[in-house]
GROMACS .gro file of C-alpha atoms in nm:
model
  321
    1UNK     CA    1   0.452   6.985   5.436
    2UNK     CA    2   0.463   6.731   5.715
    3UNK     CA    3   0.359   6.386   5.599
    4UNK     CA    4   0.384   6.013   5.661
    5UNK     CA    5   0.527   5.747   5.431
    6UNK     CA    6   0.492   5.378   5.352
    7UNK     CA    7   0.639   5.131   5.107
    8UNK     CA    8   0.664   4.764   5.018
    9UNK     CA    9   0.966   4.562   4.900
   10UNK     CA   10   1.204   4.801   4.718
   11UNK     CA   11   0.948   5.066   4.810
   12UNK     CA   12   0.986   4.960   5.173
   13UNK     CA   13   1.359   5.027   5.153
   14UNK     CA   14   1.284   5.355   4.977
   15UNK     CA   15   1.045   5.451   5.256
   16UNK     CA   16   1.324   5.388   5.508
   17UNK     CA   17   1.555   5.618   5.310
   18UNK     CA   18   1.280   5.881   5.285
   19UNK     CA   19   1.208   5.859   5.658
   20UNK     CA   20   1.572   5.900   5.758
   21UNK     CA   21   1.667   6.165   5.503
   22UNK     CA   22   1.366   6.388   5.571
   23UNK     CA   23   1.278   6.310   5.932
   24UNK     CA   24   1.210   6.677   6.011
   25UNK     CA   25   0.893   6.661   5.800
   26UNK     CA   26   0.820   6.285   5.794
   27UNK     CA   27   0.624   6.216   6.111
   28UNK     CA   28   0.578   5.843   6.064
   29UNK     CA   29   0.675   5.551   5.842
   30UNK     CA   30   0.530   5.209   5.766
   31UNK     CA   31   0.778   4.960   5.624
   32UNK     CA   32   0.659   4.639   5.458
   33UNK     CA   33   0.931   4.392   5.359
   34UNK     CA   34   1.200   4.659   5.341
   35UNK     CA   35   1.561   4.673   5.457
   36UNK     CA   36   1.769   4.881   5.700
   37UNK     CA   37   1.909   5.218   5.598
   38UNK     CA   38   2.239   5.165   5.416
   39UNK     CA   39   2.181   4.793   5.363
   40UNK     CA   40   2.313   4.821   5.008
   41UNK     CA   41   2.662   4.887   5.149
   42UNK     CA   42   2.692   4.541   5.303
   43UNK     CA   43   2.974   4.353   5.135
   44UNK     CA   44   2.918   4.014   4.975
   45UNK     CA   45   2.664   3.869   4.737
   46UNK     CA   46   2.467   3.638   4.964
   47UNK     CA   47   2.155   3.858   4.974
   48UNK     CA   48   2.176   3.963   5.337
   49UNK     CA   49   1.917   4.235   5.269
   50UNK     CA   50   1.676   3.983   5.117
   51UNK     CA   51   1.680   3.614   5.199
   52UNK     CA   52   1.925   3.692   5.482
   53UNK     CA   53   2.115   3.366   5.553
   54UNK     CA   54   2.077   3.236   5.911
   55UNK     CA   55   2.440   3.318   5.991
   56UNK     CA   56   2.397   3.689   5.907
   57UNK     CA   57   2.557   3.887   6.189
   58UNK     CA   58   2.305   4.170   6.209
   59UNK     CA   59   2.442   4.326   6.531
   60UNK     CA   60   2.783   4.374   6.366
   61UNK     CA   61   2.625   4.495   6.042
   62UNK     CA   62   2.405   4.747   6.222
   63UNK     CA   63   2.702   4.885   6.413
   64UNK     CA   64   2.873   4.956   6.080
   65UNK     CA   65   2.558   5.105   5.928
   66UNK     CA   66   2.497   5.321   6.234
   67UNK     CA   67   2.843   5.473   6.203
   68UNK     CA   68   2.780   5.555   5.837
   69UNK     CA   69   2.438   5.699   5.921
   70UNK     CA   70   2.588   5.919   6.193
   71UNK     CA   71   2.845   6.058   5.949
   72UNK     CA   72   2.577   6.138   5.689
   73UNK     CA   73   2.376   6.317   5.953
   74UNK     CA   74   2.682   6.507   6.076
   75UNK     CA   75   2.753   6.655   5.732
   76UNK     CA   76   2.388   6.725   5.655
   77UNK     CA   77   2.325   6.460   5.391
   78UNK     CA   78   2.025   6.350   5.599
   79UNK     CA   79   1.831   6.535   5.867
   80UNK     CA   80   1.967   6.532   6.225
   81UNK     CA   81   1.908   6.193   6.385
   82UNK     CA   82   1.751   6.372   6.680
   83UNK     CA   83   1.460   6.462   6.450
   84UNK     CA   84   1.359   6.094   6.449
   85UNK     CA   85   1.272   6.106   6.818
   86UNK     CA   86   0.905   6.028   6.877
   87UNK     CA   87   0.834   5.958   6.510
   88UNK     CA   88   0.599   5.663   6.457
   89UNK     CA   89   0.720   5.340   6.296
   90UNK     CA   90   0.510   5.045   6.176
   91UNK     CA   91   0.688   4.728   6.062
   92UNK     CA   92   0.528   4.440   5.872
   93UNK     CA   93   0.684   4.110   5.766
   94UNK     CA   94   0.473   3.822   5.639
   95UNK     CA   95   0.536   3.501   5.833
   96UNK     CA   96   0.596   3.320   5.502
   97UNK     CA   97   0.795   3.588   5.321
   98UNK     CA   98   1.106   3.424   5.177
   99UNK     CA   99   1.194   3.715   4.946
  100UNK     CA  100   1.272   3.955   5.232
  101UNK     CA  101   1.323   3.747   5.544
  102UNK     CA  102   1.184   3.840   5.883
  103UNK     CA  103   1.539   3.887   6.010
  104UNK     CA  104   1.584   4.179   5.771
  105UNK     CA  105   1.275   4.353   5.904
  106UNK     CA  106   1.380   4.280   6.261
  107UNK     CA  107   1.704   4.458   6.171
  108UNK     CA  108   1.504   4.760   6.051
  109UNK     CA  109   1.342   4.776   6.393
  110UNK     CA  110   1.673   4.727   6.573
  111UNK     CA  111   1.831   5.006   6.370
  112UNK     CA  112   1.556   5.268   6.401
  113UNK     CA  113   1.396   5.200   6.739
  114UNK     CA  114   1.683   5.360   6.937
  115UNK     CA  115   1.614   5.685   6.751
  116UNK     CA  116   1.232   5.690   6.748
  117UNK     CA  117   1.187   5.519   7.085
  118UNK     CA  118   1.064   5.162   7.133
  119UNK     CA  119   0.721   5.285   7.243
  120UNK     CA  120   0.672   5.442   6.899
  121UNK     CA  121   0.724   5.112   6.713
  122UNK     CA  122   0.450   4.865   6.618
  123UNK     CA  123   0.539   4.527   6.468
  124UNK     CA  124   0.334   4.266   6.280
  125UNK     CA  125   0.551   3.965   6.199
  126UNK     CA  126   0.293   3.688   6.248
  127UNK     CA  127   0.040   3.734   5.967
  128UNK     CA  128   0.027   3.427   5.742
  129UNK     CA  129   0.139   3.611   5.429
  130UNK     CA  130   0.423   3.585   5.183
  131UNK     CA  131   0.589   3.876   4.997
  132UNK     CA  132   0.363   4.162   4.893
  133UNK     CA  133   0.104   4.414   5.012
  134UNK     CA  134  -0.175   4.269   5.224
  135UNK     CA  135  -0.537   4.364   5.157
  136UNK     CA  136  -0.862   4.259   5.320
  137UNK     CA  137  -1.009   4.028   5.057
  138UNK     CA  138  -1.035   3.679   4.916
  139UNK     CA  139  -0.850   3.695   4.582
  140UNK     CA  140  -0.478   3.746   4.533
  141UNK     CA  141  -0.343   3.945   4.246
  142UNK     CA  142  -0.369   4.133   4.030
  143UNK     CA  143  -0.138   3.996   3.768
  144UNK     CA  144  -0.014   4.250   3.513
  145UNK     CA  145  -0.295   4.376   3.286
  146UNK     CA  146  -0.405   4.110   3.039
  147UNK     CA  147  -0.297   3.816   3.253
  148UNK     CA  148  -0.542   3.607   3.451
  149UNK     CA  149  -0.564   3.695   3.819
  150UNK     CA  150  -0.398   3.450   4.054
  151UNK     CA  151  -0.612   3.275   4.313
  152UNK     CA  152  -0.475   3.107   4.619
  153UNK     CA  153  -0.553   3.012   4.976
  154UNK     CA  154  -0.610   3.289   5.233
  155UNK     CA  155  -0.308   3.521   5.243
  156UNK     CA  156  -0.166   3.363   4.929
  157UNK     CA  157   0.108   3.110   4.878
  158UNK     CA  158   0.328   3.296   4.628
  159UNK     CA  159   0.459   3.654   4.610
  160UNK     CA  160   0.196   3.884   4.464
  161UNK     CA  161   0.127   4.253   4.425
  162UNK     CA  162  -0.179   4.212   4.647
  163UNK     CA  163  -0.202   3.942   4.913
  164UNK     CA  164  -0.560   3.871   5.015
  165UNK     CA  165  -0.587   3.809   5.389
  166UNK     CA  166  -0.955   3.812   5.491
  167UNK     CA  167  -1.013   4.049   5.779
  168UNK     CA  168  -0.660   4.195   5.772
  169UNK     CA  169  -0.672   4.562   5.676
  170UNK     CA  170  -0.301   4.641   5.659
  171UNK     CA  171  -0.362   4.990   5.521
  172UNK     CA  172  -0.595   5.079   5.806
  173UNK     CA  173  -0.365   4.937   6.072
  174UNK     CA  174  -0.053   5.114   5.954
  175UNK     CA  175  -0.232   5.444   5.894
  176UNK     CA  176  -0.388   5.428   6.240
  177UNK     CA  177  -0.043   5.386   6.394
  178UNK     CA  178   0.152   5.645   6.197
  179UNK     CA  179  -0.137   5.894   6.226
  180UNK     CA  180  -0.156   5.838   6.603
  181UNK     CA  181  -0.518   5.733   6.571
  182UNK     CA  182  -0.622   6.068   6.423
  183UNK     CA  183  -0.871   5.922   6.176
  184UNK     CA  184  -1.226   5.796   6.158
  185UNK     CA  185  -1.324   5.438   6.231
  186UNK     CA  186  -1.478   5.341   5.899
  187UNK     CA  187  -1.328   5.316   5.553
  188UNK     CA  188  -1.538   5.391   5.248
  189UNK     CA  189  -1.503   5.341   4.875
  190UNK     CA  190  -1.303   5.613   4.705
  191UNK     CA  191  -1.511   5.841   4.482
  192UNK     CA  192  -1.270   6.105   4.349
  193UNK     CA  193  -1.053   6.050   4.039
  194UNK     CA  194  -0.675   6.023   4.050
  195UNK     CA  195  -0.481   6.337   3.968
  196UNK     CA  196  -0.195   6.285   3.723
  197UNK     CA  197   0.122   6.479   3.799
  198UNK     CA  198   0.416   6.493   3.551
  199UNK     CA  199   0.723   6.384   3.745
  200UNK     CA  200   0.958   6.554   3.497
  201UNK     CA  201   0.855   6.889   3.647
  202UNK     CA  202   1.027   6.794   3.973
  203UNK     CA  203   1.347   6.621   3.858
  204UNK     CA  204   1.667   6.807   3.935
  205UNK     CA  205   1.845   7.014   3.672
  206UNK     CA  206   2.062   6.807   3.440
  207UNK     CA  207   1.872   6.484   3.506
  208UNK     CA  208   1.611   6.307   3.296
  209UNK     CA  209   1.335   6.071   3.395
  210UNK     CA  210   1.515   5.782   3.227
  211UNK     CA  211   1.851   5.832   3.397
  212UNK     CA  212   1.670   5.885   3.727
  213UNK     CA  213   1.472   5.563   3.695
  214UNK     CA  214   1.139   5.746   3.710
  215UNK     CA  215   0.808   5.696   3.528
  216UNK     CA  216   0.655   5.997   3.353
  217UNK     CA  217   0.361   6.033   3.592
  218UNK     CA  218   0.296   6.033   3.965
  219UNK     CA  219  -0.058   5.996   4.094
  220UNK     CA  220  -0.237   6.181   4.372
  221UNK     CA  221  -0.562   6.080   4.534
  222UNK     CA  222  -0.741   6.355   4.725
  223UNK     CA  223  -1.098   6.352   4.856
  224UNK     CA  224  -1.303   6.640   4.721
  225UNK     CA  225  -1.296   6.812   5.061
  226UNK     CA  226  -0.915   6.816   5.048
  227UNK     CA  227  -0.909   6.992   4.711
  228UNK     CA  228  -0.973   7.328   4.869
  229UNK     CA  229  -0.771   7.596   5.040
  230UNK     CA  230  -1.021   7.585   5.327
  231UNK     CA  231  -0.909   7.244   5.453
  232UNK     CA  232  -0.550   7.120   5.471
  233UNK     CA  233  -0.548   6.743   5.492
  234UNK     CA  234  -0.288   6.496   5.611
  235UNK     CA  235  -0.049   6.370   5.342
  236UNK     CA  236   0.080   6.016   5.296
  237UNK     CA  237   0.339   5.902   5.041
  238UNK     CA  238   0.341   5.540   4.923
  239UNK     CA  239   0.628   5.370   4.736
  240UNK     CA  240   0.536   5.065   4.528
  241UNK     CA  241   0.740   4.747   4.500
  242UNK     CA  242   0.937   4.610   4.205
  243UNK     CA  243   0.713   4.555   3.900
  244UNK     CA  244   0.417   4.688   4.100
  245UNK     CA  245   0.420   5.042   3.965
  246UNK     CA  246   0.177   5.194   3.716
  247UNK     CA  247   0.412   5.118   3.425
  248UNK     CA  248   0.357   4.747   3.486
  249UNK     CA  249   0.024   4.726   3.671
  250UNK     CA  250  -0.179   5.023   3.549
  251UNK     CA  251  -0.349   5.275   3.776
  252UNK     CA  252  -0.648   5.067   3.888
  253UNK     CA  253  -0.401   4.882   4.108
  254UNK     CA  254  -0.342   5.197   4.315
  255UNK     CA  255  -0.710   5.205   4.402
  256UNK     CA  256  -0.697   4.846   4.528
  257UNK     CA  257  -0.424   4.891   4.789
  258UNK     CA  258  -0.678   4.979   5.058
  259UNK     CA  259  -0.510   5.313   5.125
  260UNK     CA  260  -0.747   5.547   4.943
  261UNK     CA  261  -1.043   5.379   5.114
  262UNK     CA  262  -0.929   5.562   5.428
  263UNK     CA  263  -0.894   5.901   5.258
  264UNK     CA  264  -1.232   6.033   5.371
  265UNK     CA  265  -1.208   5.902   5.728
  266UNK     CA  266  -0.855   6.029   5.775
  267UNK     CA  267  -0.886   6.357   5.580
  268UNK     CA  268  -0.587   6.231   5.388
  269UNK     CA  269  -0.423   6.294   5.052
  270UNK     CA  270  -0.224   6.003   4.907
  271UNK     CA  271   0.076   6.058   4.681
  272UNK     CA  272   0.194   5.768   4.466
  273UNK     CA  273   0.533   5.846   4.306
  274UNK     CA  274   0.634   5.603   4.033
  275UNK     CA  275   0.963   5.435   3.945
  276UNK     CA  276   1.021   5.294   3.597
  277UNK     CA  277   1.218   5.016   3.432
  278UNK     CA  278   1.471   5.251   3.273
  279UNK     CA  279   1.746   5.178   3.529
  280UNK     CA  280   1.613   4.851   3.663
  281UNK     CA  281   1.413   4.633   3.425
  282UNK     CA  282   1.191   4.526   3.714
  283UNK     CA  283   1.089   4.884   3.788
  284UNK     CA  284   1.235   4.886   4.140
  285UNK     CA  285   1.298   5.198   4.342
  286UNK     CA  286   1.668   5.273   4.376
  287UNK     CA  287   1.785   5.152   4.715
  288UNK     CA  288   2.128   5.040   4.587
  289UNK     CA  289   2.273   5.352   4.421
  290UNK     CA  290   2.209   5.295   4.050
  291UNK     CA  291   2.074   5.651   4.014
  292UNK     CA  292   2.374   5.815   4.178
  293UNK     CA  293   2.604   5.815   4.478
  294UNK     CA  294   2.375   6.022   4.700
  295UNK     CA  295   2.060   5.820   4.624
  296UNK     CA  296   1.968   5.769   4.993
  297UNK     CA  297   2.021   6.130   5.100
  298UNK     CA  298   1.837   6.460   5.062
  299UNK     CA  299   2.021   6.503   4.731
  300UNK     CA  300   1.912   6.171   4.581
  301UNK     CA  301   1.739   6.230   4.248
  302UNK     CA  302   1.438   6.014   4.333
  303UNK     CA  303   1.395   6.133   4.691
  304UNK     CA  304   1.439   6.499   4.599
  305UNK     CA  305   1.183   6.463   4.320
  306UNK     CA  306   0.925   6.340   4.570
  307UNK     CA  307   1.002   6.624   4.810
  308UNK     CA  308   0.969   6.883   4.534
  309UNK     CA  309   0.632   6.737   4.438
  310UNK     CA  310   0.514   6.748   4.800
  311UNK     CA  311   0.609   7.115   4.830
  312UNK     CA  312   0.399   7.184   4.520
  313UNK     CA  313   0.100   6.988   4.649
  314UNK     CA  314  -0.108   7.292   4.752
  315UNK     CA  315  -0.088   7.424   4.397
  316UNK     CA  316  -0.160   7.081   4.249
  317UNK     CA  317  -0.471   7.039   4.462
  318UNK     CA  318  -0.582   7.398   4.413
  319UNK     CA  319  -0.577   7.345   4.039
  320UNK     CA  320  -0.832   7.068   4.084
  321UNK     CA  321  -1.088   7.242   4.306
   0.00000   0.00000   0.00000
């Protein structure tokens, strides 16, 4: 089904890969502290895709990446680049993010805007936040279960899974953009339970969850009205950041992202695929190729798992009516 996608940190880079590889069915993407498509291929070890030293020559890098992207599209490893035309793109970089520098996110925009069209791109690079996912609230966190929550000044002073910026509803802003405003004006507290989906059912033949870097369970949030064949709702996929998946944070964290609070207003189903620490001890999504050579294409084990799950979504939701 057609859907939109978002992600933060390694999940932001994963969302870029998802958007490019499956642009025929991905109608919009929101990237928070992610990196350009193919950024892993940049030579050197000076963290150009993260801290991005001031002397990073992004124009030259993007020319190289664009050539590689064109070749992948030509041979069908990703959808035709023409399919990106008119797709919506929302870019967020905290003004105090030193983990993934603003220059990296500016490069994401420079790389993708020629394909989607500049008028389809929205940018927020001025919010006083560091590295993480911004929520409308007063307390940063959460820390992993069992640890005390971290408290800080508005928008937080250190990287955190949730960055509390009073009055800044990142989830609502990005959803409004990628959904072209096709949603209600008011969020409301989620009332339906999460649906647990075994990810092993969707991993390609010959692969295991461990060698694919995947957790055993994905989670789906669907309002009750969307759990019926009578109403097909919009679908949004969200990729978590390193150490911010359910394996490390538990599932309550998913309900605190601010996304599901818009489920009723937007008639939207949210899909939360989960990476694990089996390939990367930090539980990052694979944006560097540890799961296989074709990781950022339609044949990548993680990306193809998510697509297989999405195709099965009508059955998954029907089973929960």
